[in-house]
Coordinates of C-alpha atoms in Angstrom, one line a residue:
Chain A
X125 CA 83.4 -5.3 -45.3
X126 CA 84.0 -8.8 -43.9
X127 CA 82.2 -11.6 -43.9
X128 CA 81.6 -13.7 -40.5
X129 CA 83.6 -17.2 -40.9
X130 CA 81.0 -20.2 -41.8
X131 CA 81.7 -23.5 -44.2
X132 CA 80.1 -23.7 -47.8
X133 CA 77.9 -26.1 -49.2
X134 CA 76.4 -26.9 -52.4
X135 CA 74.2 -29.9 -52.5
X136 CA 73.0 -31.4 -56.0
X137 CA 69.6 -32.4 -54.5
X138 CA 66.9 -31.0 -52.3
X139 CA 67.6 -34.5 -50.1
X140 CA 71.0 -33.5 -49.4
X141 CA 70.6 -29.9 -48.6
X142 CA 68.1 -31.0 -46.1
X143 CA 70.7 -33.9 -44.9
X144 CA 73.6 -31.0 -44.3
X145 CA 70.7 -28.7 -42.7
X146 CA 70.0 -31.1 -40.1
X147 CA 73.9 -32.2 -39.8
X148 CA 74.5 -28.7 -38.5
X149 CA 71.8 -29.0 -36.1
X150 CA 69.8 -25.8 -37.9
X151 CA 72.9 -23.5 -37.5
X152 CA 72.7 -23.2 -41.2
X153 CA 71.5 -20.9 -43.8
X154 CA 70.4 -21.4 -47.4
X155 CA 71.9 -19.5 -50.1
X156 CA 70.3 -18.3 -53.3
X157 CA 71.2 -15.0 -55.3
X158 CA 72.8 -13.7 -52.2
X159 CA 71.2 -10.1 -52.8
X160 CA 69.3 -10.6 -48.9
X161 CA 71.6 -13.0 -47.1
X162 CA 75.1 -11.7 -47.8
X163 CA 74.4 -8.1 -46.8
X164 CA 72.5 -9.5 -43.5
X165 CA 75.9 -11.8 -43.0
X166 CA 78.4 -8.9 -43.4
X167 CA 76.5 -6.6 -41.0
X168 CA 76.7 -10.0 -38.2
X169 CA 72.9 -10.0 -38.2
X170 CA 73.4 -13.6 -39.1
X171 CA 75.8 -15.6 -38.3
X172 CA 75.2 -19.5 -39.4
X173 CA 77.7 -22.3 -39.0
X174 CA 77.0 -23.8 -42.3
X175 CA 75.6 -21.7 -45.7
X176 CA 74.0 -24.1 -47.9
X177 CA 74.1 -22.7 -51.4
X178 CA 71.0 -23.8 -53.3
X179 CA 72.4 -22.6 -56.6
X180 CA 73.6 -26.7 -57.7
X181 CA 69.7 -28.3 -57.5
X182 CA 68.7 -27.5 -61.1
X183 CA 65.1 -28.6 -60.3
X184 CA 64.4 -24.9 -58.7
X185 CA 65.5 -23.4 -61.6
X186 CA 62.4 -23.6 -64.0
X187 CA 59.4 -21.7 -65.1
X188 CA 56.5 -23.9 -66.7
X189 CA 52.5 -24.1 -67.2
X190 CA 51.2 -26.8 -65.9
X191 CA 47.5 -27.8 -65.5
X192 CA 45.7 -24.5 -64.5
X193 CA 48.5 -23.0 -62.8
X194 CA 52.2 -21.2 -63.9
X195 CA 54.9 -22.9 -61.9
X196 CA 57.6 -20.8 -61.1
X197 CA 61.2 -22.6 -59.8
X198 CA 62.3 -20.3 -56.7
X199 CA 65.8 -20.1 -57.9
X200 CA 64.7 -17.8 -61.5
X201 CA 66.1 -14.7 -61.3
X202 CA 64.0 -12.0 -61.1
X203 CA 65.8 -10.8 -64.2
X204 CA 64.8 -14.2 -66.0
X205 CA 61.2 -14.1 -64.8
X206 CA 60.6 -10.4 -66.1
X207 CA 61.9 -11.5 -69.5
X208 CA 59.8 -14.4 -69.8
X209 CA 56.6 -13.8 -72.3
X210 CA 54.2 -15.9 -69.9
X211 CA 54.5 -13.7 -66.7
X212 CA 54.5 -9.9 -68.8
X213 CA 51.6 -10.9 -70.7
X214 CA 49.1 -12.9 -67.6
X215 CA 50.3 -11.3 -64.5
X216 CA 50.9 -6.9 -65.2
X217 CA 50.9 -6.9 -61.2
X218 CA 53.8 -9.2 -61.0
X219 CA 55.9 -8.1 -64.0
X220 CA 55.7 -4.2 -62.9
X221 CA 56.9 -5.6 -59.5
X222 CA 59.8 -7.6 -61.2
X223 CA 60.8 -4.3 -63.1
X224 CA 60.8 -2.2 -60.1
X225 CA 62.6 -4.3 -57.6
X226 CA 66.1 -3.2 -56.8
X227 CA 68.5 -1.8 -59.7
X228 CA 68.8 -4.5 -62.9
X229 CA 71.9 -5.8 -61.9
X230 CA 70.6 -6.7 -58.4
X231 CA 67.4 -8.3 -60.4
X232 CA 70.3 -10.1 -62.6
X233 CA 71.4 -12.1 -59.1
X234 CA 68.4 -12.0 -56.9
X235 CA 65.7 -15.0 -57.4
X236 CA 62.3 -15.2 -57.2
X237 CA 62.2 -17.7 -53.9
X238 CA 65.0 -15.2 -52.3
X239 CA 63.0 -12.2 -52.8
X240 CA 59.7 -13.7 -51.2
X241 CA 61.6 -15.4 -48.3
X242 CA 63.6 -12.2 -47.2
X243 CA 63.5 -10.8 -43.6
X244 CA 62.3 -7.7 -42.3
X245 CA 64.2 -4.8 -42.3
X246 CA 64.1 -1.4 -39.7
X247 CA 66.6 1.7 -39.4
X248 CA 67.4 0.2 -36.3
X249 CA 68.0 -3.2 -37.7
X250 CA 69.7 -3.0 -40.7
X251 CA 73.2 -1.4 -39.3
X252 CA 76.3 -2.4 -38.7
X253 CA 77.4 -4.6 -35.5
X254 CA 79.2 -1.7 -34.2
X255 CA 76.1 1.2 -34.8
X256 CA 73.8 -1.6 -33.1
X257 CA 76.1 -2.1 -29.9
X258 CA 76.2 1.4 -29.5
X259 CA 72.5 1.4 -29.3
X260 CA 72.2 -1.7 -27.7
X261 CA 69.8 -4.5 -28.4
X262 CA 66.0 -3.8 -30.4
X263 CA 63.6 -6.1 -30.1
X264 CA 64.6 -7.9 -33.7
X265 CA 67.9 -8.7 -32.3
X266 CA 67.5 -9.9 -29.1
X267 CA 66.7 -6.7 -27.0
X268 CA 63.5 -5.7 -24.6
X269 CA 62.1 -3.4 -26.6
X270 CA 61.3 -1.6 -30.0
X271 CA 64.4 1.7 -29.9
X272 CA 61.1 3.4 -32.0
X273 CA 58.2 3.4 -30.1
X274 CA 59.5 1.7 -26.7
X275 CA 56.5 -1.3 -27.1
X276 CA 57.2 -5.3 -27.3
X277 CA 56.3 -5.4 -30.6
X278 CA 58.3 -5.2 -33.6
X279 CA 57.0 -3.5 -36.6
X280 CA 60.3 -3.8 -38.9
X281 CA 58.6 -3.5 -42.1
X282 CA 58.6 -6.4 -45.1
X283 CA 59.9 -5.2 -48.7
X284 CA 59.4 -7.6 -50.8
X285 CA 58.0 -5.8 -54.6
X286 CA 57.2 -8.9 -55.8
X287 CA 55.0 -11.0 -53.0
X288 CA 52.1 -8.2 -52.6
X289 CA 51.9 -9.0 -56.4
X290 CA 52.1 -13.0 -56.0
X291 CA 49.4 -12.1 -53.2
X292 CA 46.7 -10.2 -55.8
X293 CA 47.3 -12.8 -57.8
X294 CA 46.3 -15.7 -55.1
X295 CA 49.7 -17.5 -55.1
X296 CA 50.4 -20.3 -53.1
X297 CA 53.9 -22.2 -52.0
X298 CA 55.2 -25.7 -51.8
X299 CA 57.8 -26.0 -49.3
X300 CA 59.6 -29.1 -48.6
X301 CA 61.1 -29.8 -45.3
X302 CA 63.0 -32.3 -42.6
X303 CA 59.5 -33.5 -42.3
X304 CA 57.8 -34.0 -45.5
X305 CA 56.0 -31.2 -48.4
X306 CA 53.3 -28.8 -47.7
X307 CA 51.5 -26.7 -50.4
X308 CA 50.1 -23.4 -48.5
X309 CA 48.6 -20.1 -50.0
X310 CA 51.3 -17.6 -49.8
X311 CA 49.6 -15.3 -47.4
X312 CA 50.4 -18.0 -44.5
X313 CA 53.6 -17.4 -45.1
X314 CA 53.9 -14.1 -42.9
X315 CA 53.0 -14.4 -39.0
X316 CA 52.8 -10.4 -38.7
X317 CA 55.8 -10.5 -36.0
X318 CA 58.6 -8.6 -37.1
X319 CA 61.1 -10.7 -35.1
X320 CA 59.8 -13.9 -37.0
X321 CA 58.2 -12.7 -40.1
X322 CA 58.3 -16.0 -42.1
X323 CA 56.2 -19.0 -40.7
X324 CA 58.7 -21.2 -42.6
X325 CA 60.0 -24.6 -40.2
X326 CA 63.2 -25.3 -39.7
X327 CA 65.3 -26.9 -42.8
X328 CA 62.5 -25.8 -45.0
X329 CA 63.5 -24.8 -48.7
X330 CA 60.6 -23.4 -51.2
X331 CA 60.3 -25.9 -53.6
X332 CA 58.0 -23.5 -56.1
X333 CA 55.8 -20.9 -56.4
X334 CA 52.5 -21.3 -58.2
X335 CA 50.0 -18.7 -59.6
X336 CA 46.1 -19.5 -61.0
X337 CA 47.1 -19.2 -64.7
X338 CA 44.0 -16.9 -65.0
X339 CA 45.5 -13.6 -67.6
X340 CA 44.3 -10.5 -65.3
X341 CA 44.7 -6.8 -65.4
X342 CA 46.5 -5.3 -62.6
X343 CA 49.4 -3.3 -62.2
X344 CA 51.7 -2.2 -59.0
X345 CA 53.0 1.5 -57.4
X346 CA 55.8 1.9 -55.6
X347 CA 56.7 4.6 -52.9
X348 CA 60.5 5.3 -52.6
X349 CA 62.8 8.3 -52.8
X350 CA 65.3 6.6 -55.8
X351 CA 63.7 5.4 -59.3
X352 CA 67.2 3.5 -59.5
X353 CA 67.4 1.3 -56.8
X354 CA 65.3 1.6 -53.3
X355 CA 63.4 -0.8 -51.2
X356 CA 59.5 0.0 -51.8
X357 CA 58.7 2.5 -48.5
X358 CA 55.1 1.4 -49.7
X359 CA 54.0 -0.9 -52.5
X360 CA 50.9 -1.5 -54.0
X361 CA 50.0 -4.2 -55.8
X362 CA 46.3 -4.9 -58.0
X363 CA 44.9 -7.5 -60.3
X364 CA 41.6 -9.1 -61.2
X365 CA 38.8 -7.2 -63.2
X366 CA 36.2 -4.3 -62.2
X367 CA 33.9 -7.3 -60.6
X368 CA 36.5 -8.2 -58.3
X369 CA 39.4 -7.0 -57.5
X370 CA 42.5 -8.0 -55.2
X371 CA 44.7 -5.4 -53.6
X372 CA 48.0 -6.4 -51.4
X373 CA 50.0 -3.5 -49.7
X374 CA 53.6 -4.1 -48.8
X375 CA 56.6 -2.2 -47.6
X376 CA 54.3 -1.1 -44.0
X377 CA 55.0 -3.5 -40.8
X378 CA 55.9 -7.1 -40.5
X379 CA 53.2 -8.7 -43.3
X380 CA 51.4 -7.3 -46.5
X381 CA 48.0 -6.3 -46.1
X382 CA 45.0 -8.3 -48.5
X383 CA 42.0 -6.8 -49.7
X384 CA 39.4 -8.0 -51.9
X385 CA 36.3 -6.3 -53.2
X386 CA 34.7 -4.2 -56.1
X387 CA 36.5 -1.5 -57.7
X388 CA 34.0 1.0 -56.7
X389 CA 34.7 0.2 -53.2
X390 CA 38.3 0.7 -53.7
X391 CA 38.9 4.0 -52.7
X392 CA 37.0 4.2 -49.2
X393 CA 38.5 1.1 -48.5
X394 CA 41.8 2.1 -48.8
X395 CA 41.0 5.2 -46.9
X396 CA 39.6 3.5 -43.8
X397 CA 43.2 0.7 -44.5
X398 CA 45.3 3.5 -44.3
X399 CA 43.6 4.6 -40.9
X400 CA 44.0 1.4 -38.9
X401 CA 47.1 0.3 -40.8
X402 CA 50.5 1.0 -38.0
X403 CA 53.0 2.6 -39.1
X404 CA 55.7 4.0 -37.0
X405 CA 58.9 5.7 -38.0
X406 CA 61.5 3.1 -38.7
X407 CA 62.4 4.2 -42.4
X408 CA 63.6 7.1 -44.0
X409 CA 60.1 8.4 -44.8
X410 CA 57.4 9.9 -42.0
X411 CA 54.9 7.2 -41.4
X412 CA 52.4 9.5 -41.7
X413 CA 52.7 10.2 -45.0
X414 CA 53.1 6.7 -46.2
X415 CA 50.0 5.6 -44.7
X416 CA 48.8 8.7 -46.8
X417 CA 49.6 7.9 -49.6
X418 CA 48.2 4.2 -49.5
X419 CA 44.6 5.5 -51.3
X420 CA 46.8 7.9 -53.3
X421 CA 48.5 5.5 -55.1
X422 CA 45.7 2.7 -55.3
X423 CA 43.4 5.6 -56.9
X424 CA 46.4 6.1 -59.2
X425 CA 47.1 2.3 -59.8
X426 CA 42.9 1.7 -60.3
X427 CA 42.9 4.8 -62.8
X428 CA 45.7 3.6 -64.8
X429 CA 45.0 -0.3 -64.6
X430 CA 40.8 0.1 -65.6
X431 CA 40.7 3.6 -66.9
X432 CA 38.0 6.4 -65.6
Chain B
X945 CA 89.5 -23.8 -41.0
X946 CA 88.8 -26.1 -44.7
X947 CA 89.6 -24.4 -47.7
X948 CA 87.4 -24.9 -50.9
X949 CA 89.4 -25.5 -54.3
X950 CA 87.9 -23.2 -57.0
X951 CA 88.8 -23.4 -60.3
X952 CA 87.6 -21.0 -62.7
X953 CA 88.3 -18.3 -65.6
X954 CA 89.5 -14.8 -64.9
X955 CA 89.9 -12.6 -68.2
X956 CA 90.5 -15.8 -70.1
X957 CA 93.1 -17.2 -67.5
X958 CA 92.5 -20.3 -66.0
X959 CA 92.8 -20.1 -62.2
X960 CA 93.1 -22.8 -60.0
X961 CA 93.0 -21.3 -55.8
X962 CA 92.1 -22.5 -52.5
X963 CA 90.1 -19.9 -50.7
X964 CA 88.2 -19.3 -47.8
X965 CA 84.3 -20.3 -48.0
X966 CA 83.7 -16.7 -46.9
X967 CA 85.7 -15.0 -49.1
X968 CA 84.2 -13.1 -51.9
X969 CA 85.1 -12.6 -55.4
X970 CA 85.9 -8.8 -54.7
X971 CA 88.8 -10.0 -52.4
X972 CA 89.8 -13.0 -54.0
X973 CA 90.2 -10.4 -57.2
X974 CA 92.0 -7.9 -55.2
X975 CA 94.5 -9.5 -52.8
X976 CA 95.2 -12.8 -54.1
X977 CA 94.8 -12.0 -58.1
X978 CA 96.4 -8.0 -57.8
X979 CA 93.3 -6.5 -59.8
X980 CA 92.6 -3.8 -58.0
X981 CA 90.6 -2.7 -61.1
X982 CA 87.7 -4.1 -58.9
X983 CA 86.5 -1.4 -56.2
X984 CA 85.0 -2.0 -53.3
X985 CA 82.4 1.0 -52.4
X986 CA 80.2 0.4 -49.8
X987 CA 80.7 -3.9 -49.6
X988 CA 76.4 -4.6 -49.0
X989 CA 75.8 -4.6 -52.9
X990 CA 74.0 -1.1 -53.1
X991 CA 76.7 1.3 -55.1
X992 CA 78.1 -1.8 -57.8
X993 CA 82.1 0.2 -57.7
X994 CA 82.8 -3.6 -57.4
X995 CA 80.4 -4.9 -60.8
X996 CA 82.2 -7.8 -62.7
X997 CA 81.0 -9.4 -65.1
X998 CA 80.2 -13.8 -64.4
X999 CA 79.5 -15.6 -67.4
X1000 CA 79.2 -12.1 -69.2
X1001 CA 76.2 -11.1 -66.9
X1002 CA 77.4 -7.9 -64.5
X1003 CA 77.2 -9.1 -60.8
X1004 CA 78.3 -7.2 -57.1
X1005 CA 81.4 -9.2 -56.8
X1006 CA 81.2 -7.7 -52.8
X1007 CA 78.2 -10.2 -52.7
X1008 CA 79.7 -13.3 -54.3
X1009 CA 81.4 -16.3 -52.6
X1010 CA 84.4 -17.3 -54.5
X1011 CA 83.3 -20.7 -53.9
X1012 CA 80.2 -19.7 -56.3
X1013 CA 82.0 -18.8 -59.3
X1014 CA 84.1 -22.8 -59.8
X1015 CA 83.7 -23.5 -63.0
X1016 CA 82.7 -19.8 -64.5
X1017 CA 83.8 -17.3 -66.1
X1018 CA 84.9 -13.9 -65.2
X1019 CA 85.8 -10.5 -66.7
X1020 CA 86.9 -7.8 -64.8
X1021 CA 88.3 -4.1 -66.6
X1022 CA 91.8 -5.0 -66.8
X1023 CA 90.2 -7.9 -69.5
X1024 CA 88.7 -5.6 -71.2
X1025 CA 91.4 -3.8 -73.5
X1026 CA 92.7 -6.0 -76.5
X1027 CA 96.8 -6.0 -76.4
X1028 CA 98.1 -2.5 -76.0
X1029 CA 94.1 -1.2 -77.5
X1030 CA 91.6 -0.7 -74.9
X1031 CA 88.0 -1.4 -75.2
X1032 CA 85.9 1.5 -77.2
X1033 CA 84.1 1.7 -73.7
X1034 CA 87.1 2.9 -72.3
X1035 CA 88.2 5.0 -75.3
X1036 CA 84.9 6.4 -75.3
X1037 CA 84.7 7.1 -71.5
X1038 CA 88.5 8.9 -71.6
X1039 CA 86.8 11.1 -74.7
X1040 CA 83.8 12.2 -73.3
X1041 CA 85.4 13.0 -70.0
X1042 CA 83.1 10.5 -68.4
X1043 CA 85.8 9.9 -65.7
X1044 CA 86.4 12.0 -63.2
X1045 CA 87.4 10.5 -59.9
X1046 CA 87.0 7.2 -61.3
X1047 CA 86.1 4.8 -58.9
X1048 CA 82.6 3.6 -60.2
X1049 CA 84.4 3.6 -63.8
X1050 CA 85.2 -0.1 -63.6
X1051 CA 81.7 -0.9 -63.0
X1052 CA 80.0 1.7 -64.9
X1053 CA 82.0 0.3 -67.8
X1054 CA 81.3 -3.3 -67.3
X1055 CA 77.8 -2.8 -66.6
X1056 CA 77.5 -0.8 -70.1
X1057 CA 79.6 -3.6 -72.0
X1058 CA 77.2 -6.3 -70.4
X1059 CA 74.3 -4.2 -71.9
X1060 CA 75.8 -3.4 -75.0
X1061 CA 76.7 -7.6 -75.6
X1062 CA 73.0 -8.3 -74.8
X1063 CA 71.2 -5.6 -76.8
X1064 CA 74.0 -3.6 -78.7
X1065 CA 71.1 -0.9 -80.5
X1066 CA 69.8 0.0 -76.3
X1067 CA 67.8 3.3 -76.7
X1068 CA 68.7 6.4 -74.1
X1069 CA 66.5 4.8 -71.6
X1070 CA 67.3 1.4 -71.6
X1071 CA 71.1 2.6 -70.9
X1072 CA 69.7 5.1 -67.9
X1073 CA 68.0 1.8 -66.6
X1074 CA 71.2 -0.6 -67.0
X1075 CA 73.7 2.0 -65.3
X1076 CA 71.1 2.9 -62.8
X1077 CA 72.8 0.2 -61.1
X1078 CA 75.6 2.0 -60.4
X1079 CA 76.5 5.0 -58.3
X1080 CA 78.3 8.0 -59.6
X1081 CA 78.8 10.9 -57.1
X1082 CA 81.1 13.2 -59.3
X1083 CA 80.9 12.6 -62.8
X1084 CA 77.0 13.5 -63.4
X1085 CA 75.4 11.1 -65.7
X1086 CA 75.5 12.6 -68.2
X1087 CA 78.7 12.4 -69.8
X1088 CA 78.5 8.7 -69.1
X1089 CA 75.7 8.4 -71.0
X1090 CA 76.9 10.1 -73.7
X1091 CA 80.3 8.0 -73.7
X1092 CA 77.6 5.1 -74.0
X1093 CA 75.4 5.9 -76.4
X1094 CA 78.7 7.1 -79.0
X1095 CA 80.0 3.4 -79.2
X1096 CA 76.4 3.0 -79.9
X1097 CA 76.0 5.2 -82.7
X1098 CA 79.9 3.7 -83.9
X1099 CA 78.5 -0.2 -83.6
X1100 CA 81.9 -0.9 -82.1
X1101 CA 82.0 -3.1 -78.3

């Protein structure tokens, strides 16, 4: 499978990156594992000018405690990250996400800033060039409307493992762009439009990724038909303590879904979530059943995190 | 078009290429370099036929720029055997019948040797979770796993 033609770039510094970002006039695309990007490139979803590979700024590369929060450098694998004593030990919710994501090889090359920053994906979406012509245009790519439902909205669904955990576990982002840094709490990060899932601005690169360096339980359940390498069809991710406790659910529509509450509400809450949640049926499972089993597996992730 | 000088390592040889800035490593290996060792399954990174090994960590070669890999280090199956002896992976994999079509056999054994060089005692699950990165579809597992875990009981890699 071919890749689309495009130059190659690979700043030392966060300055130049921007510079070659803004020298192709936004026609370009920044590069980190690959895992996302190069996949989305071969099937023409995307096809930049310039890829800037983000792989020379060593800066990104870093995990560290600093003040009351753990820094985390977007370009650690997720390999790295799962290895390192810090994250298994603070953050279950985040290291059973790590574990679970992809296949180990994949979690070898993919980073932590890739795997929060990737796009949406849809079984109408995520085909080749030829398979999508002879379908003609969805929503995502340019079309009039949604091939699933026939609406003008898209609801290609966000598979990230590892942001629903970075959202129980309140993380925020610093991004630095053409115009200067911002520090936002990683929930703003999703717009809840499938076309444009990420809120990010033009040029912008993650700079890092920082969690409240506060040890909690939690844990995280993943729906998918493979144990050995799958995209979560539903993911579940808990931390916090009986008192309070955060739940995020990916893998269903555009942007995760935060909760926050006692664990004795837990259950109805996820009921009545699972009720007004959309789903519609753009993966390989029935969306029925995955809204289902959104209070099956928080039950099952509540049991196993806090006991009876 | 501008090409991008690469200069890296392949099985211990120094290469020194100008490619493409969209090529990847899978067919930099396989049409410039002749080793077709290297498979390429389904090219999006999902089946690992095409798993090399970069600086002795096992990567999708289908989803690597050649331009990436200046100044690393790669190993692909034909690297493997020492002289006219091949690797005990590939012994091993030839005794247990472990091959049988052979396409994912370059990767399966890569991936294995990268796990064997980073934890050489790995219990039955740890290799089930290693090679779950790659596809097999007429082998079975289990002979595989067996070929694995019998260098492992030898201590030879």
């Amino acid at each position: 499978m071919k890749l689309p033609k495009f130059l190659y770039f690979r700043p030392k510094t966060i300055e130049e990156a921007l510079a070659t970002f803004t020298a192709y006039d936004g026609n370009a695309v920044y590069l980190a594992g690959g895992t996302d990007l190069i996949p989305r490139m071969k099937l023409k979803l995307k096809k930049p000018t310039a890829v800037i590979d983000l792989k020379g700024i060593g800066e990104l590369k870093n995990v560290r405690l600093e003040d009351h929060k753990v820094v985390i450098g977007p370009l650690v694998t997720l390999f790295e990250l799962s290895k390192t004593p810090m994250i298994k030990e603070r953050f279950p919710a985040l290291f059973e996400a790590l574990i679970s994501t992809s296949c180990e090889t994949l979690q070898m090359r993919g980073t932590i800033g890739g795997n929060i920053l990737q796009d949406t994906r849809c079984l109408f979406y995520n085909q080749s060039e030829f398979w999508r012509k002879a379908k003609g245009a969805c929503l995502k790519t340019g079309g009039e409307r949604c091939h699933v439902t026939g609406a003008k909205e898209c609801l290609s669904n966000y598979m990230s493992d590892t942001a629903p955990a970075l959202l129980s576990l309140e993380a925020s982002l610093k991004l630095v762009g053409i115009e200067g840094e911002r520090e936002i709490p990683l929930k703003e990060i999703f717009t809840g439009n499938g076309i444009f899932p990420l809120s990010l601005r033009p040029g912008e690169i993650l700079y890092q990724i920082s969690i409240p360096n506060e040890p909690s339980k939690g844990g995280y359940e993943k729906l998918r038909l493979r144990g050995s390498i799958d995209y979560p069809l539903l993911g579940i991710a808990l931390s916090g303590s009986a008192e309070k406790v955060k739940v995020a659910i990916g893998g269903i529509g555009p942007a995760p879904k935060v909760w926050e509450g006692k664990l004795e509400d837990l259950p109805s809450s996820m009921e009545k979530l699972s009720q007004e949640i959309k789903a519609i049926a753009n993966t390989i499972l029935d969306p029925l059943y995955r809204r289902h089993m959104i209070p099956v597996l928080s039950r099952r992730l509540a049991k196993r995190v806090f006991g009876n | 078009m501008e090409l991008i000088r690469v200069q890296f390592k392949v099985n211990g040889e120094q290469v020194d290429l100008s490619v493409k800035p969209y090529e990847t490593l899978l067919e930099t290996l396989r049409n410039r370099l002749e080793l077709t060792g290297t498979k390429e399954g389904c090219g999006l990174g999902s089946c690992g036929a095409c798993t090399v090994l970069l600086d002795g960590i096992p990567v999708r070669s289908c989803l690597l720029l050649t331009a990436e890999v200046n100044g690393r280090e790669v190993t692909t199956i034909e690297g493997l055997k020492q002289g006219d002896k091949l690797h005990p992976l590939q012994e091993a994999f030839i005794n247990h019948g472990a091959v049988q079509c052979g396409f994912c056999t370059p990767g399966m054994i890569l991936t294995a040797k990268a796990l064997l060089d980073r934890n050489p005692k790995p219990t039955r699950s740890e290799i089930i979770r290693a090679i779950s990165s790659n596809i097999c579809r007429c082998t079975g597992y289990k002979k595989i796993i067996e070929a694995i875990e019998s260098v492992v009981q030898k201590g030879e890699r």
